[in-house]
XYZ file of C-alpha atoms in Angstrom:
156
model
C 47.419 -95.646 64.071
C 49.885 -95.094 66.812
C 52.188 -93.336 69.136
C 55.549 -91.894 68.100
C 58.274 -91.411 70.697
C 61.320 -89.167 70.394
C 63.925 -89.302 73.156
C 66.246 -86.301 73.453
C 68.801 -87.794 75.855
C 71.012 -84.722 75.938
C 68.057 -82.595 77.077
C 66.490 -85.207 79.400
C 63.286 -84.853 77.360
C 60.781 -87.303 75.880
C 58.231 -86.342 73.231
C 55.282 -88.623 72.472
C 52.830 -87.844 69.678
C 49.547 -89.747 69.630
C 47.723 -89.842 66.292
C 44.839 -91.726 64.754
C 42.957 -94.392 66.678
C 45.211 -95.697 69.448
C 44.796 -99.432 70.061
C 45.054 -101.074 73.500
C 48.263 -102.946 72.621
C 49.848 -99.688 71.385
C 49.105 -97.967 74.685
C 50.490 -100.962 76.608
C 53.644 -100.983 74.452
C 54.022 -97.234 74.993
C 53.909 -97.666 78.779
C 56.348 -100.615 78.542
C 58.723 -98.385 76.564
C 58.520 -95.485 79.028
C 59.256 -97.799 81.951
C 62.625 -98.817 80.446
C 65.806 -97.697 82.217
C 66.776 -95.254 79.437
C 63.811 -93.053 80.421
C 64.558 -93.239 84.155
C 66.508 -90.043 84.856
C 65.931 -87.518 87.594
C 64.129 -84.423 86.379
C 63.059 -85.939 83.044
C 60.530 -83.721 81.282
C 57.889 -85.244 79.047
C 55.556 -83.766 76.472
C 52.647 -85.820 75.168
C 50.777 -84.376 72.204
C 47.354 -85.699 71.254
C 47.189 -84.696 67.596
C 44.019 -83.484 65.922
C 43.269 -86.990 64.646
C 44.095 -88.865 67.850
C 41.274 -91.103 68.990
C 40.692 -93.389 71.941
C 37.569 -94.941 70.462
C 39.301 -98.341 70.564
C 40.298 -97.941 74.224
C 38.167 -98.706 77.232
C 38.225 -96.498 80.304
C 39.847 -99.355 82.253
C 42.702 -99.532 79.729
C 43.496 -95.834 80.171
C 43.269 -96.143 83.965
C 45.539 -99.213 83.931
C 48.130 -97.285 81.884
C 48.002 -94.417 84.374
C 48.359 -96.792 87.312
C 51.383 -98.532 85.740
C 53.060 -95.175 85.109
C 52.359 -94.091 88.678
C 54.021 -97.237 90.006
C 57.051 -97.024 87.706
C 60.488 -96.012 88.931
C 60.422 -92.751 86.970
C 57.693 -91.580 89.335
C 60.309 -91.430 92.086
C 62.231 -88.807 90.144
C 59.356 -86.350 89.938
C 59.800 -85.106 86.388
C 57.234 -82.865 84.745
C 54.656 -84.009 82.195
C 52.775 -81.643 79.902
C 49.916 -83.080 77.870
C 48.870 -80.914 74.943
C 45.615 -81.798 73.193
C 44.766 -80.282 69.843
C 41.045 -81.095 70.184
C 38.391 -80.999 72.885
C 38.061 -84.779 72.795
C 41.811 -85.107 73.288
C 41.636 -82.639 76.165
C 38.986 -84.807 77.841
C 41.149 -87.910 77.378
C 44.160 -86.118 78.832
C 42.191 -85.047 81.896
C 40.984 -88.657 82.311
C 44.588 -89.896 82.179
C 45.632 -87.201 84.655
C 42.947 -88.375 87.082
C 43.943 -92.026 86.554
C 47.525 -91.303 87.560
C 46.235 -89.801 90.807
C 48.678 -86.935 90.871
C 49.223 -85.680 94.372
C 51.402 -82.750 93.363
C 49.603 -80.590 90.765
C 52.934 -79.061 89.727
C 53.945 -82.385 88.102
C 51.345 -82.493 85.321
C 49.771 -79.835 83.178
C 47.032 -80.497 80.618
C 46.647 -77.851 77.907
C 44.609 -77.523 74.736
C 43.998 -75.136 71.882
C 47.105 -73.032 71.329
C 48.882 -74.258 74.468
C 51.909 -75.905 72.822
C 54.089 -72.851 73.438
C 52.919 -72.693 77.066
C 53.723 -76.394 77.474
C 57.276 -76.047 76.151
C 57.905 -72.957 78.295
C 56.659 -74.724 81.439
C 58.898 -77.721 80.674
C 61.919 -75.469 80.032
C 62.322 -76.575 76.409
C 60.921 -73.565 74.559
C 64.012 -73.520 72.338
C 62.746 -76.835 70.890
C 59.253 -75.496 70.081
C 59.885 -75.047 66.373
C 61.381 -78.547 66.013
C 58.475 -80.051 67.959
C 55.960 -78.237 65.749
C 57.723 -79.501 62.600
C 57.753 -83.082 63.876
C 54.080 -82.832 64.845
C 53.192 -81.612 61.361
C 55.233 -84.423 59.759
C 53.508 -87.056 61.909
C 50.052 -85.637 61.173
C 50.754 -85.447 57.424
C 52.094 -89.007 57.384
C 49.080 -90.236 59.342
C 46.725 -88.500 56.913
C 48.413 -90.403 54.072
C 48.247 -93.698 55.964
C 52.008 -93.762 56.509
C 53.839 -94.276 59.765
C 57.048 -92.771 61.097
C 58.921 -93.790 64.221
C 61.683 -91.646 65.646
C 63.714 -92.521 68.732
C 66.977 -90.607 69.376
């Protein structure tokens, strides 16, 4: 189904919500998007949410590892921003840990993988807790749209 990206330029923050079965070309397009200059700012914070219905059943392990390797080699890696990955399911948590390993993080303070009720912890760690309510509303809208077979794309 897809990946929805919201860029909050004024806050140096990127939100990505993964929902439904993610296809290989969608993951590749997502990485292409994140490697664009507009996302290349020092101290950028990123929150990736794997929604309840997110699935990697269409992705091979090599595809996920290749995405992690491309992100590791991108220019934004030089700027050492934080990434929080919040998974709403155990399967999503496993996928997030696999991605974390694929990116070969040297500094454990760069990436945090959370699950269950960790959304609030993720936003606090990233320094964007004032956006928690808006993020929760957007997540609910994306999940409701996905459940109805609709798609929304938001980039600010």
